[in-house]
Structure formats: structure tokens, C-alpha cells
PDB file of C-alpha atoms in Angstrom:
ATOM      1  CA  MET A  13      21.869  31.665   1.927  1.00  0.00           C
ATOM      2  CA  ALA A  14      24.602  30.113   3.161  1.00  0.00           C
ATOM      3  CA  GLY A  15      25.171  31.999   6.127  1.00  0.00           C
ATOM      4  CA  GLU A  16      21.905  31.839   7.235  1.00  0.00           C
ATOM      5  CA  ILE A  17      21.474  28.032   7.397  1.00  0.00           C
ATOM      6  CA  LYS A  18      23.174  26.262  10.346  1.00  0.00           C
ATOM      7  CA  SER A  19      22.858  22.328  10.019  1.00  0.00           C
ATOM      8  CA  LEU A  20      23.599  22.311  13.994  1.00  0.00           C
ATOM      9  CA  THR A  21      21.882  21.019  17.122  1.00  0.00           C
ATOM     10  CA  SER A  22      18.736  22.310  17.647  1.00  0.00           C
ATOM     11  CA  THR A  23      15.760  22.658  20.241  1.00  0.00           C
ATOM     12  CA  LEU A  24      13.842  19.388  18.145  1.00  0.00           C
ATOM     13  CA  ASP A  25      17.198  17.043  18.267  1.00  0.00           C
ATOM     14  CA  ASP A  26      15.964  15.244  22.059  1.00  0.00           C
ATOM     15  CA  LEU A  27      12.671  15.222  20.519  1.00  0.00           C
ATOM     16  CA  LEU A  28      13.376  13.116  17.497  1.00  0.00           C
ATOM     17  CA  ALA A  29      13.165   9.630  18.436  1.00  0.00           C
ATOM     18  CA  PRO A  30       9.149  10.696  20.118  1.00  0.00           C
ATOM     19  CA  ILE A  31       8.300  12.288  16.277  1.00  0.00           C
ATOM     20  CA  VAL A  32      10.031   9.016  14.383  1.00  0.00           C
ATOM     21  CA  GLN A  33       8.166   6.883  16.240  1.00  0.00           C
ATOM     22  CA  GLU A  34       4.530   8.102  16.397  1.00  0.00           C
ATOM     23  CA  ALA A  35       4.899   9.252  12.593  1.00  0.00           C
ATOM     24  CA  MET A  36       6.306   4.726  11.740  1.00  0.00           C
ATOM     25  CA  PHE A  37       3.049   3.874  14.375  1.00  0.00           C
ATOM     26  CA  VAL A  38       0.901   6.348  12.403  1.00  0.00           C
ATOM     27  CA  ALA A  39       2.628   4.644   8.889  1.00  0.00           C
ATOM     28  CA  SER A  40       1.627   1.289   9.988  1.00  0.00           C
ATOM     29  CA  GLU A  41      -2.169   2.161  11.278  1.00  0.00           C
ATOM     30  CA  ARG A  42      -2.877   4.375   8.209  1.00  0.00           C
ATOM     31  CA  SER A  43      -1.650   1.616   5.441  1.00  0.00           C
ATOM     32  CA  VAL A  44      -3.866  -1.102   3.934  1.00  0.00           C
ATOM     33  CA  MET A  45      -1.699  -1.723   1.163  1.00  0.00           C
ATOM     34  CA  ARG A  46       0.895  -2.699   2.703  1.00  0.00           C
ATOM     35  CA  ASN A  47       0.154  -5.419   5.101  1.00  0.00           C
ATOM     36  CA  LEU A  48      -1.533  -7.231   1.915  1.00  0.00           C
ATOM     37  CA  VAL A  49       1.412  -7.305  -0.305  1.00  0.00           C
ATOM     38  CA  LYS A  50       4.770  -8.931  -0.637  1.00  0.00           C
ATOM     39  CA  ASN A  51       7.648  -7.011   1.410  1.00  0.00           C
ATOM     40  CA  PHE A  52      11.318  -6.957   0.679  1.00  0.00           C
ATOM     41  CA  PRO A  53      13.584  -5.268   2.537  1.00  0.00           C
ATOM     42  CA  VAL A  54      15.986  -4.480   1.388  1.00  0.00           C
ATOM     43  CA  SER A  55      19.917  -3.808   3.280  1.00  0.00           C
ATOM     44  CA  ARG A  56      22.202  -0.808   3.182  1.00  0.00           C
ATOM     45  CA  ASN A  57      24.713  -0.846   0.322  1.00  0.00           C
ATOM     46  CA  ALA A  58      22.207  -3.452  -1.896  1.00  0.00           C
ATOM     47  CA  GLY A  59      21.896  -1.265  -4.600  1.00  0.00           C
ATOM     48  CA  LYS A  60      19.254   0.773  -5.573  1.00  0.00           C
ATOM     49  CA  VAL A  61      17.433  -2.445  -7.553  1.00  0.00           C
ATOM     50  CA  LEU A  62      15.871  -5.426  -5.889  1.00  0.00           C
ATOM     51  CA  GLN A  63      15.633  -8.481  -7.851  1.00  0.00           C
ATOM     52  CA  VAL A  64      12.979 -10.312  -7.067  1.00  0.00           C
ATOM     53  CA  PRO A  65      12.830 -14.154  -9.171  1.00  0.00           C
ATOM     54  CA  ILE A  66       9.821 -15.441 -10.186  1.00  0.00           C
ATOM     55  CA  TYR A  67       9.022 -18.441 -10.820  1.00  0.00           C
ATOM     56  CA  PRO A  68       7.365 -20.528 -12.985  1.00  0.00           C
ATOM     57  CA  ALA A  69       3.986 -22.711 -11.603  1.00  0.00           C
ATOM     58  CA  GLN A  70       5.173 -26.657 -12.100  1.00  0.00           C
ATOM     59  CA  THR A  71       3.358 -29.400 -12.633  1.00  0.00           C
ATOM     60  CA  ALA A  72       3.758 -33.761 -11.209  1.00  0.00           C
ATOM     61  CA  THR A  73       3.044 -35.787 -13.417  1.00  0.00           C
ATOM     62  CA  ALA A  74       2.636 -39.837 -12.742  1.00  0.00           C
ATOM     63  CA  LEU A  75       5.349 -42.365 -12.272  1.00  0.00           C
ATOM     64  CA  THR A  76       6.147 -46.060 -12.208  1.00  0.00           C
ATOM     65  CA  GLU A  77       7.292 -48.274  -9.925  1.00  0.00           C
ATOM     66  CA  ALA A  78      10.825 -48.249  -9.879  1.00  0.00           C
ATOM     67  CA  ASP A  79      11.570 -46.102 -12.762  1.00  0.00           C
ATOM     68  CA  ASP A  80      13.696 -42.992 -12.747  1.00  0.00           C
ATOM     69  CA  ILE A  81      11.919 -39.368 -12.665  1.00  0.00           C
ATOM     70  CA  THR A  82      12.434 -37.189 -15.897  1.00  0.00           C
ATOM     71  CA  LEU A  83      14.115 -34.005 -14.364  1.00  0.00           C
ATOM     72  CA  GLY A  84      13.082 -30.790 -16.077  1.00  0.00           C
ATOM     73  CA  ALA A  85      15.479 -27.396 -15.835  1.00  0.00           C
ATOM     74  CA  ILE A  86      12.697 -24.744 -13.891  1.00  0.00           C
ATOM     75  CA  SER A  87      13.840 -21.602 -15.631  1.00  0.00           C
ATOM     76  CA  THR A  88      13.388 -18.360 -13.761  1.00  0.00           C
ATOM     77  CA  SER A  89      11.983 -14.914 -14.962  1.00  0.00           C
ATOM     78  CA  LYS A  90      12.703 -11.806 -12.696  1.00  0.00           C
ATOM     79  CA  LYS A  91      11.260  -8.411 -11.129  1.00  0.00           C
ATOM     80  CA  ASP A  92      13.416  -5.124 -10.596  1.00  0.00           C
ATOM     81  CA  ILE A  93      11.876  -3.000  -7.539  1.00  0.00           C
ATOM     82  CA  THR A  94      13.563   0.124  -7.985  1.00  0.00           C
ATOM     83  CA  LEU A  95      13.778   2.256  -4.916  1.00  0.00           C
ATOM     84  CA  ALA A  96      13.552   5.908  -4.811  1.00  0.00           C
ATOM     85  CA  GLU A  97      12.447   8.442  -1.894  1.00  0.00           C
ATOM     86  CA  VAL A  98       9.501  10.351  -0.938  1.00  0.00           C
ATOM     87  CA  GLY A  99       9.912  12.948   1.778  1.00  0.00           C
ATOM     88  CA  ILE A 100       7.539  16.058   3.377  1.00  0.00           C
ATOM     89  CA  GLY A 101       9.021  18.969   5.074  1.00  0.00           C
ATOM     90  CA  THR A 102       7.711  21.176   7.585  1.00  0.00           C
ATOM     91  CA  ASN A 103       8.687  24.734   9.557  1.00  0.00           C
ATOM     92  CA  VAL A 104       8.221  24.649  13.052  1.00  0.00           C
ATOM     93  CA  SER A 105       9.109  28.315  14.999  1.00  0.00           C
ATOM     94  CA  ASP A 106      10.512  28.369  18.332  1.00  0.00           C
ATOM     95  CA  LEU A 107       7.203  30.441  19.637  1.00  0.00           C
ATOM     96  CA  SER A 108       4.776  27.273  18.362  1.00  0.00           C
ATOM     97  CA  LEU A 109       7.235  24.962  19.567  1.00  0.00           C
ATOM     98  CA  ASN A 110       7.498  26.618  23.552  1.00  0.00           C
ATOM     99  CA  PHE A 111       4.323  27.800  23.511  1.00  0.00           C
ATOM    100  CA  SER A 112       1.397  25.658  21.898  1.00  0.00           C
ATOM    101  CA  SER A 113      -1.307  24.445  23.670  1.00  0.00           C
ATOM    102  CA  ALA A 114      -1.143  21.067  20.747  1.00  0.00           C
ATOM    103  CA  ASN A 115       1.338  18.653  21.446  1.00  0.00           C
ATOM    104  CA  VAL A 116       3.379  19.991  18.334  1.00  0.00           C
ATOM    105  CA  ILE A 117       5.455  16.400  18.280  1.00  0.00           C
ATOM    106  CA  ALA A 118       2.064  14.094  18.057  1.00  0.00           C
ATOM    107  CA  ASP A 119       1.046  16.553  15.596  1.00  0.00           C
ATOM    108  CA  LEU A 120       4.443  16.702  13.441  1.00  0.00           C
ATOM    109  CA  GLY A 121       4.254  12.543  13.555  1.00  0.00           C
ATOM    110  CA  LYS A 122       0.861  12.068  13.095  1.00  0.00           C
ATOM    111  CA  LEU A 123       1.438  14.435   9.723  1.00  0.00           C
ATOM    112  CA  PHE A 124       4.258  12.839   8.523  1.00  0.00           C
ATOM    113  CA  GLY A 125       2.981   9.643   9.119  1.00  0.00           C
ATOM    114  CA  GLU A 126      -0.271   9.638   7.756  1.00  0.00           C
ATOM    115  CA  ALA A 127       1.639  11.689   4.849  1.00  0.00           C
ATOM    116  CA  VAL A 128       4.563   8.578   4.090  1.00  0.00           C
ATOM    117  CA  ALA A 129       1.527   5.934   4.493  1.00  0.00           C
ATOM    118  CA  LYS A 130      -0.964   8.113   1.421  1.00  0.00           C
ATOM    119  CA  LYS A 131       2.225   8.103  -0.876  1.00  0.00           C
ATOM    120  CA  MET A 132       2.421   4.294  -0.544  1.00  0.00           C
ATOM    121  CA  ASP A 133      -0.868   3.437  -1.139  1.00  0.00           C
ATOM    122  CA  GLN A 134      -1.578   5.573  -3.543  1.00  0.00           C
ATOM    123  CA  ASP A 135       1.439   3.876  -5.188  1.00  0.00           C
ATOM    124  CA  LEU A 136       0.557   0.455  -4.929  1.00  0.00           C
ATOM    125  CA  THR A 137      -3.367   1.221  -5.987  1.00  0.00           C
ATOM    126  CA  ALA A 138      -2.423   2.319  -8.964  1.00  0.00           C
ATOM    127  CA  LEU A 139      -0.915  -1.086  -9.618  1.00  0.00           C
ATOM    128  CA  PHE A 140      -3.842  -2.299 -10.438  1.00  0.00           C
ATOM    129  CA  SER A 141      -4.389  -1.028 -13.590  1.00  0.00           C
ATOM    130  CA  GLY A 142      -1.407  -2.999 -14.690  1.00  0.00           C
ATOM    131  CA  PHE A 143      -3.357  -6.423 -14.532  1.00  0.00           C
ATOM    132  CA  SER A 144      -3.869  -7.772 -17.362  1.00  0.00           C
ATOM    133  CA  THR A 145      -6.969  -9.873 -16.868  1.00  0.00           C
ATOM    134  CA  PHE A 146     -10.305  -8.209 -15.949  1.00  0.00           C
ATOM    135  CA  ALA A 147     -13.288  -8.998 -13.763  1.00  0.00           C
ATOM    136  CA  LEU A 148     -15.613  -8.184 -16.014  1.00  0.00           C
ATOM    137  CA  GLY A 149     -16.016  -6.375 -19.196  1.00  0.00           C
ATOM    138  CA  ASN A 150     -12.727  -4.402 -20.199  1.00  0.00           C
ATOM    139  CA  ALA A 151     -10.927  -0.979 -19.379  1.00  0.00           C
ATOM    140  CA  THR A 152     -13.600   0.692 -21.311  1.00  0.00           C
ATOM    141  CA  ASN A 153     -16.076  -0.442 -18.847  1.00  0.00           C
ATOM    142  CA  THR A 154     -15.585   2.855 -16.483  1.00  0.00           C
ATOM    143  CA  GLN A 155     -19.193   3.912 -15.550  1.00  0.00           C
ATOM    144  CA  THR A 156     -20.421   0.171 -14.924  1.00  0.00           C
ATOM    145  CA  GLU A 157     -21.788   0.229 -11.617  1.00  0.00           C
ATOM    146  CA  MET A 158     -20.142  -2.399  -9.493  1.00  0.00           C
ATOM    147  CA  THR A 159     -22.371  -5.204  -8.292  1.00  0.00           C
ATOM    148  CA  ALA A 160     -21.476  -8.137  -6.539  1.00  0.00           C
ATOM    149  CA  ALA A 161     -20.991 -10.049 -10.173  1.00  0.00           C
ATOM    150  CA  HIS A 162     -17.111  -8.520 -10.205  1.00  0.00           C
ATOM    151  CA  LEU A 163     -16.737 -10.568  -7.231  1.00  0.00           C
ATOM    152  CA  PHE A 164     -17.133 -13.689  -8.195  1.00  0.00           C
ATOM    153  CA  ALA A 165     -16.632 -13.403 -10.995  1.00  0.00           C
ATOM    154  CA  ALA A 166     -11.870 -11.742 -10.059  1.00  0.00           C
ATOM    155  CA  ALA A 167     -12.474 -14.922  -7.840  1.00  0.00           C
ATOM    156  CA  ALA A 168     -13.820 -17.307 -10.387  1.00  0.00           C
ATOM    157  CA  LYS A 169     -10.179 -15.825 -12.937  1.00  0.00           C
ATOM    158  CA  LEU A 170      -7.817 -16.035  -9.855  1.00  0.00           C
ATOM    159  CA  LYS A 171      -9.118 -19.801  -8.984  1.00  0.00           C
ATOM    160  CA  ASN A 172      -9.203 -20.761 -12.780  1.00  0.00           C
ATOM    161  CA  ALA A 173      -5.518 -19.547 -13.119  1.00  0.00           C
ATOM    162  CA  GLY A 174      -4.406 -21.508  -9.992  1.00  0.00           C
ATOM    163  CA  VAL A 175      -3.817 -18.571  -7.449  1.00  0.00           C
ATOM    164  CA  PRO A 176      -3.070 -19.385  -4.282  1.00  0.00           C
ATOM    165  CA  GLY A 177      -5.491 -17.586  -1.784  1.00  0.00           C
ATOM    166  CA  PRO A 178      -6.164 -15.117   0.178  1.00  0.00           C
ATOM    167  CA  TYR A 179      -7.554 -13.039  -1.876  1.00  0.00           C
ATOM    168  CA  PHE A 180      -7.712  -9.732  -1.616  1.00  0.00           C
ATOM    169  CA  GLY A 181     -10.066  -6.588  -3.193  1.00  0.00           C
ATOM    170  CA  VAL A 182      -9.117  -3.392  -2.471  1.00  0.00           C
ATOM    171  CA  PHE A 183     -11.845  -0.687  -3.735  1.00  0.00           C
ATOM    172  CA  ASN A 184     -12.329   3.193  -3.752  1.00  0.00           C
ATOM    173  CA  PRO A 185     -15.386   4.385  -1.490  1.00  0.00           C
ATOM    174  CA  ALA A 186     -17.096   5.550  -4.288  1.00  0.00           C
ATOM    175  CA  ALA A 187     -17.104   2.306  -6.396  1.00  0.00           C
ATOM    176  CA  ILE A 188     -17.689  -0.257  -3.687  1.00  0.00           C
ATOM    177  CA  PHE A 189     -20.974   2.208  -2.580  1.00  0.00           C
ATOM    178  CA  ASN A 190     -22.465   0.838  -5.624  1.00  0.00           C
ATOM    179  CA  MET A 191     -22.535  -2.892  -4.335  1.00  0.00           C
ATOM    180  CA  LYS A 192     -23.079  -2.132  -1.054  1.00  0.00           C
ATOM    181  CA  LYS A 193     -26.377   0.196  -1.416  1.00  0.00           C
ATOM    182  CA  THR A 194     -28.027  -2.946  -3.456  1.00  0.00           C
ATOM    183  CA  MET A 195     -26.487  -5.777  -0.676  1.00  0.00           C
ATOM    184  CA  THR A 196     -28.042  -6.187   2.998  1.00  0.00           C
ATOM    185  CA  SER A 197     -26.690  -9.327   4.618  1.00  0.00           C
ATOM    186  CA  THR A 198     -24.507 -10.720   2.476  1.00  0.00           C
ATOM    187  CA  PHE A 199     -21.191  -9.902   3.741  1.00  0.00           C
ATOM    188  CA  VAL A 200     -19.688 -12.450   6.475  1.00  0.00           C
ATOM    189  CA  PRO A 201     -19.636 -10.313  10.057  1.00  0.00           C
ATOM    190  CA  GLN A 202     -15.763  -9.118  10.174  1.00  0.00           C
ATOM    191  CA  GLY A 203     -13.599 -11.489  12.260  1.00  0.00           C
ATOM    192  CA  ASN A 204     -10.494 -11.986   9.195  1.00  0.00           C
ATOM    193  CA  THR A 205      -7.568 -12.817  11.855  1.00  0.00           C
ATOM    194  CA  GLY A 206      -5.517 -10.692   8.956  1.00  0.00           C
ATOM    195  CA  VAL A 207      -6.962  -7.568  10.003  1.00  0.00           C
ATOM    196  CA  VAL A 208      -3.854  -5.948  12.627  1.00  0.00           C
ATOM    197  CA  ASN A 209      -3.996  -2.439  12.549  1.00  0.00           C
ATOM    198  CA  GLU A 210      -6.865   0.655  12.450  1.00  0.00           C
ATOM    199  CA  ALA A 211      -6.956   1.075   9.145  1.00  0.00           C
ATOM    200  CA  MET A 212      -7.441  -2.839   8.227  1.00  0.00           C
ATOM    201  CA  THR A 213      -9.883  -2.344  10.868  1.00  0.00           C
ATOM    202  CA  GLU A 214     -11.529   0.441   9.526  1.00  0.00           C
ATOM    203  CA  GLY A 215     -11.264  -0.283   5.982  1.00  0.00           C
ATOM    204  CA  TYR A 216     -12.620  -4.145   6.504  1.00  0.00           C
ATOM    205  CA  VAL A 217     -15.933  -4.297   4.909  1.00  0.00           C
ATOM    206  CA  GLY A 218     -16.458  -7.931   5.455  1.00  0.00           C
ATOM    207  CA  ARG A 219     -16.085 -11.548   2.598  1.00  0.00           C
ATOM    208  CA  ILE A 220     -17.721 -12.435  -0.099  1.00  0.00           C
ATOM    209  CA  ALA A 221     -16.720 -14.446  -2.469  1.00  0.00           C
ATOM    210  CA  GLY A 222     -13.877 -15.871  -0.476  1.00  0.00           C
ATOM    211  CA  ILE A 223     -12.390 -12.210  -1.321  1.00  0.00           C
ATOM    212  CA  ASP A 224     -11.450  -9.627   2.111  1.00  0.00           C
ATOM    213  CA  ILE A 225     -12.343  -6.608   0.892  1.00  0.00           C
ATOM    214  CA  PHE A 226     -11.710  -3.377   1.874  1.00  0.00           C
ATOM    215  CA  GLU A 227     -12.444   0.342   1.080  1.00  0.00           C
ATOM    216  CA  THR A 228      -9.337   3.058   1.188  1.00  0.00           C
ATOM    217  CA  SER A 229      -9.818   6.509  -0.732  1.00  0.00           C
ATOM    218  CA  ASN A 230      -6.167   5.651  -2.087  1.00  0.00           C
ATOM    219  CA  VAL A 231      -7.165   3.932  -4.848  1.00  0.00           C
ATOM    220  CA  VAL A 232      -7.587   7.681  -6.743  1.00  0.00           C
ATOM    221  CA  ALA A 233     -10.265   7.790  -9.204  1.00  0.00           C
ATOM    222  CA  ASP A 234      -8.572   8.092 -12.487  1.00  0.00           C
ATOM    223  CA  SER A 235     -11.082  10.832 -13.875  1.00  0.00           C
ATOM    224  CA  ALA A 236     -14.353  12.064 -12.180  1.00  0.00           C
ATOM    225  CA  THR A 237     -15.908   8.886 -12.622  1.00  0.00           C
ATOM    226  CA  SER A 238     -14.339   5.908 -12.528  1.00  0.00           C
ATOM    227  CA  ALA A 239     -11.222   4.140 -10.821  1.00  0.00           C
ATOM    228  CA  VAL A 240      -9.748   1.067 -10.916  1.00  0.00           C
ATOM    229  CA  ASN A 241      -9.531  -1.121  -7.979  1.00  0.00           C
ATOM    230  CA  GLY A 242      -8.116  -4.704  -7.351  1.00  0.00           C
ATOM    231  CA  VAL A 243      -8.817  -7.950  -6.273  1.00  0.00           C
ATOM    232  CA  PHE A 244      -5.070 -10.032  -6.451  1.00  0.00           C
ATOM    233  CA  ALA A 245      -3.288 -12.296  -4.159  1.00  0.00           C
ATOM    234  CA  ARG A 246      -0.211 -11.446  -2.024  1.00  0.00           C
ATOM    235  CA  ASP A 247       2.378 -12.143  -4.516  1.00  0.00           C
ATOM    236  CA  ALA A 248       0.774  -9.729  -6.729  1.00  0.00           C
ATOM    237  CA  LEU A 249       2.247  -6.686  -6.016  1.00  0.00           C
ATOM    238  CA  GLY A 250       5.516  -6.041  -4.067  1.00  0.00           C
ATOM    239  CA  LEU A 251       6.795  -3.051  -2.175  1.00  0.00           C
ATOM    240  CA  ALA A 252      10.820  -3.343  -1.423  1.00  0.00           C
ATOM    241  CA  MET A 253      11.819  -0.767   1.484  1.00  0.00           C
ATOM    242  CA  GLY A 254      15.197   0.584   1.823  1.00  0.00           C
ATOM    243  CA  GLN A 255      14.438   2.776   4.740  1.00  0.00           C
ATOM    244  CA  GLU A 256      11.423   3.321   7.305  1.00  0.00           C
ATOM    245  CA  ILE A 257      10.746   6.594   8.303  1.00  0.00           C
ATOM    246  CA  SER A 258      13.531   9.004   8.722  1.00  0.00           C
ATOM    247  CA  ILE A 259      12.909  12.413  10.179  1.00  0.00           C
ATOM    248  CA  LYS A 260      16.132  15.047  10.051  1.00  0.00           C
ATOM    249  CA  THR A 261      15.801  19.251  11.850  1.00  0.00           C
ATOM    250  CA  GLN A 262      17.831  21.677  10.443  1.00  0.00           C
ATOM    251  CA  ARG A 263      17.658  24.916  12.090  1.00  0.00           C
ATOM    252  CA  ASP A 264      17.309  27.847  10.665  1.00  0.00           C
ATOM    253  CA  GLU A 265      18.372  30.676  13.143  1.00  0.00           C
ATOM    254  CA  SER A 266      16.820  34.162  10.717  1.00  0.00           C
ATOM    255  CA  ALA A 267      13.275  32.766  10.788  1.00  0.00           C
ATOM    256  CA  ARG A 268      13.987  31.473  14.654  1.00  0.00           C
ATOM    257  CA  ALA A 269      12.976  27.797  13.515  1.00  0.00           C
ATOM    258  CA  THR A 270      13.796  24.868  12.334  1.00  0.00           C
ATOM    259  CA  GLU A 271      12.916  22.733   9.749  1.00  0.00           C
ATOM    260  CA  VAL A 272      11.770  19.235  10.193  1.00  0.00           C
ATOM    261  CA  ILE A 273      12.151  16.799   7.134  1.00  0.00           C
ATOM    262  CA  CYS A 274      10.511  13.205   7.172  1.00  0.00           C
ATOM    263  CA  THR A 275      11.644  10.948   4.286  1.00  0.00           C
ATOM    264  CA  ALA A 276      11.348   7.427   3.396  1.00  0.00           C
ATOM    265  CA  THR A 277      13.244   4.946   1.160  1.00  0.00           C
ATOM    266  CA  TYR A 278      10.952   2.192  -0.776  1.00  0.00           C
ATOM    267  CA  GLY A 279       9.650   0.469  -4.392  1.00  0.00           C
ATOM    268  CA  VAL A 280       6.885  -0.698  -5.673  1.00  0.00           C
ATOM    269  CA  SER A 281       6.634  -3.434  -8.682  1.00  0.00           C
ATOM    270  CA  GLU A 282       3.507  -6.156  -9.630  1.00  0.00           C
ATOM    271  CA  LEU A 283       5.347  -9.157  -9.243  1.00  0.00           C
ATOM    272  CA  HIS A 284       2.646 -11.981 -11.348  1.00  0.00           C
ATOM    273  CA  ASP A 285       0.067 -10.049 -13.499  1.00  0.00           C
ATOM    274  CA  SER A 286      -1.847 -13.642 -13.397  1.00  0.00           C
ATOM    275  CA  TYR A 287      -2.694 -12.976 -10.096  1.00  0.00           C
ATOM    276  CA  GLY A 288      -4.349  -9.999 -10.240  1.00  0.00           C
ATOM    277  CA  VAL A 289      -7.486  -8.758 -11.610  1.00  0.00           C
ATOM    278  CA  GLN A 290      -8.206  -5.107 -12.318  1.00  0.00           C
ATOM    279  CA  VAL A 291     -12.089  -3.862 -11.450  1.00  0.00           C
ATOM    280  CA  PRO A 292     -12.674  -0.509 -13.276  1.00  0.00           C
ATOM    281  CA  VAL A 293     -16.214   0.609 -12.794  1.00  0.00           C
ATOM    282  CA  ASP A 294     -18.075   3.837 -11.581  1.00  0.00           C
ATOM    283  CA  ALA A 295     -16.902   5.912  -8.877  1.00  0.00           C
ATOM    284  CA  THR A 296     -20.018   7.832  -8.378  1.00  0.00           C
ATOM    285  CA  ILE A 297     -22.038   7.759  -5.220  1.00  0.00           C
ATOM    286  CA  SER A 298     -25.932   7.858  -6.655  1.00  0.00           C
TER     287      SER A 298
END
């Protein structure tokens, strides 16, 4: 009830900065997809919808000496990325904060950072099913075990479409296991200069067919036995960041506790459909 909840300075307020710092660090470390897609910062008061102009591919023509160049019109399309909030909260009791042997502040930051990173990655990997190009087969081939042929086919289709690299492949661990179990030394040893954080270091499998390959459970299986994975160039998907992690507190005196609420504001969207290939395959380990 209104009289029981007081929005005022609490014992956690002076610890907010360390919580936010830890949460943002963990979110950055745990996120694979954020580092592989096009990022757009959105300033305050800029509106909830970010409009991204999409430029069509252009073709140069041969010229005749001293003749004028024939000018052509460039017509752009656009993609809208709508910002939305995600959040997580917990209740920290005075007893826990004052007498716990654990580092409550670090635990909160880790908890919140991992939750935001997981949600962001899952929102981005869910866009894989929107790619209209398939590496092999079609949307019904969800029970086919993944092989290296899927990667070679995906790379060939992207290159044939003139999609600029580098190419990234992000896979459910159970899906890519079916390929790894049949391979020995095929992967190029890890040496990717783009591997900049823990998630990318730990999730980086290797490179094959010119594709840097990552595995993460944030490619969620769409059924008990299959998952839609993706091979794409950076400009295939967009992430608009309206607000990085924000953490606020609200004191509940009657409960002798403080609510700690974490939110972030972002939006995701497919930008270039031809820049991505979906790989629906079996996601069981056998």
C-alpha cells in the first residue's frame, strides 16, 4: 500500500555505482551478439523509433573519355527499430546486506548483467528465422544434422550475393555439436582479432569457410529437437541502444528491505535480409 513504500535514500544508494559498473561489465562480457551486429546509439528525446536508411547496391559502368557520366538516382529504403524496455528486479533484505558472507553488491551486478545480456542476445538471435535465404534445404529441414556443408553453402550464398565480410556464424551448442563430432583439425586455431570479451573468447569455436563461428545457448531451440541458427554479415542485423543498464532502488521499511530494479532500453531489427542466411538444423546431442 502507498503508505508502506517510501521512495527515499536507502542503505544501497551509495552502492549503486558499483552495482551498475559490475552489471554493465558482466552484460558486455556475456553478450556475443552485440559485438557482431550493427550498433546504433539513440540519444535522449530522439523518439522511440530509430529509422535506419538502407542504401541499395550500386553498379559502376565503363566510361568513354571526355563523355559526361550519366547520373542515376539512388533511392533508399528504411528500417524502423523500436525501442522497448527490459528489466529485472530483486529484494535485498537489511539482514542479507549487513550480515551476508557473500558480496551482495557483486552478486547483484552479476545477476542483472547476465539477465540483460541473455535477453539482448536472445532477441537478436530470434531474428535469424526472418532471413529468407537458407544455407541448405528450407524451413522444414529441422531434423537434419548440421555438417560443414551448411557453412560452405552459407558462405557461398553470401559471397554470391556480393555481401561484404566478415561473416559470423552463431549456433546453438547442441546444433553445432553434430558438426564438431565429425571433424578433427578442420578449424583454424583461434586467432580472431575480433575476440574481445569473455563470451566471444569462450564461445568462439573457430573459423571455417571464412566464417567466424560462435556457439551460445542464447540461440534458443524452437522445439525440443531443432534450432534456427544464423550466418550473417555485421550489417544484417541492427541493435539500437536507447539506455544502457540503469539501476534504481526503492525502500520498503515494513519489510526491512530495499527493492533494486534494473532496466535497459534497446531495440533490434533485421536490416539487410540478403546479408544473412538461416540454418535450421537438428539440436539434439547424439
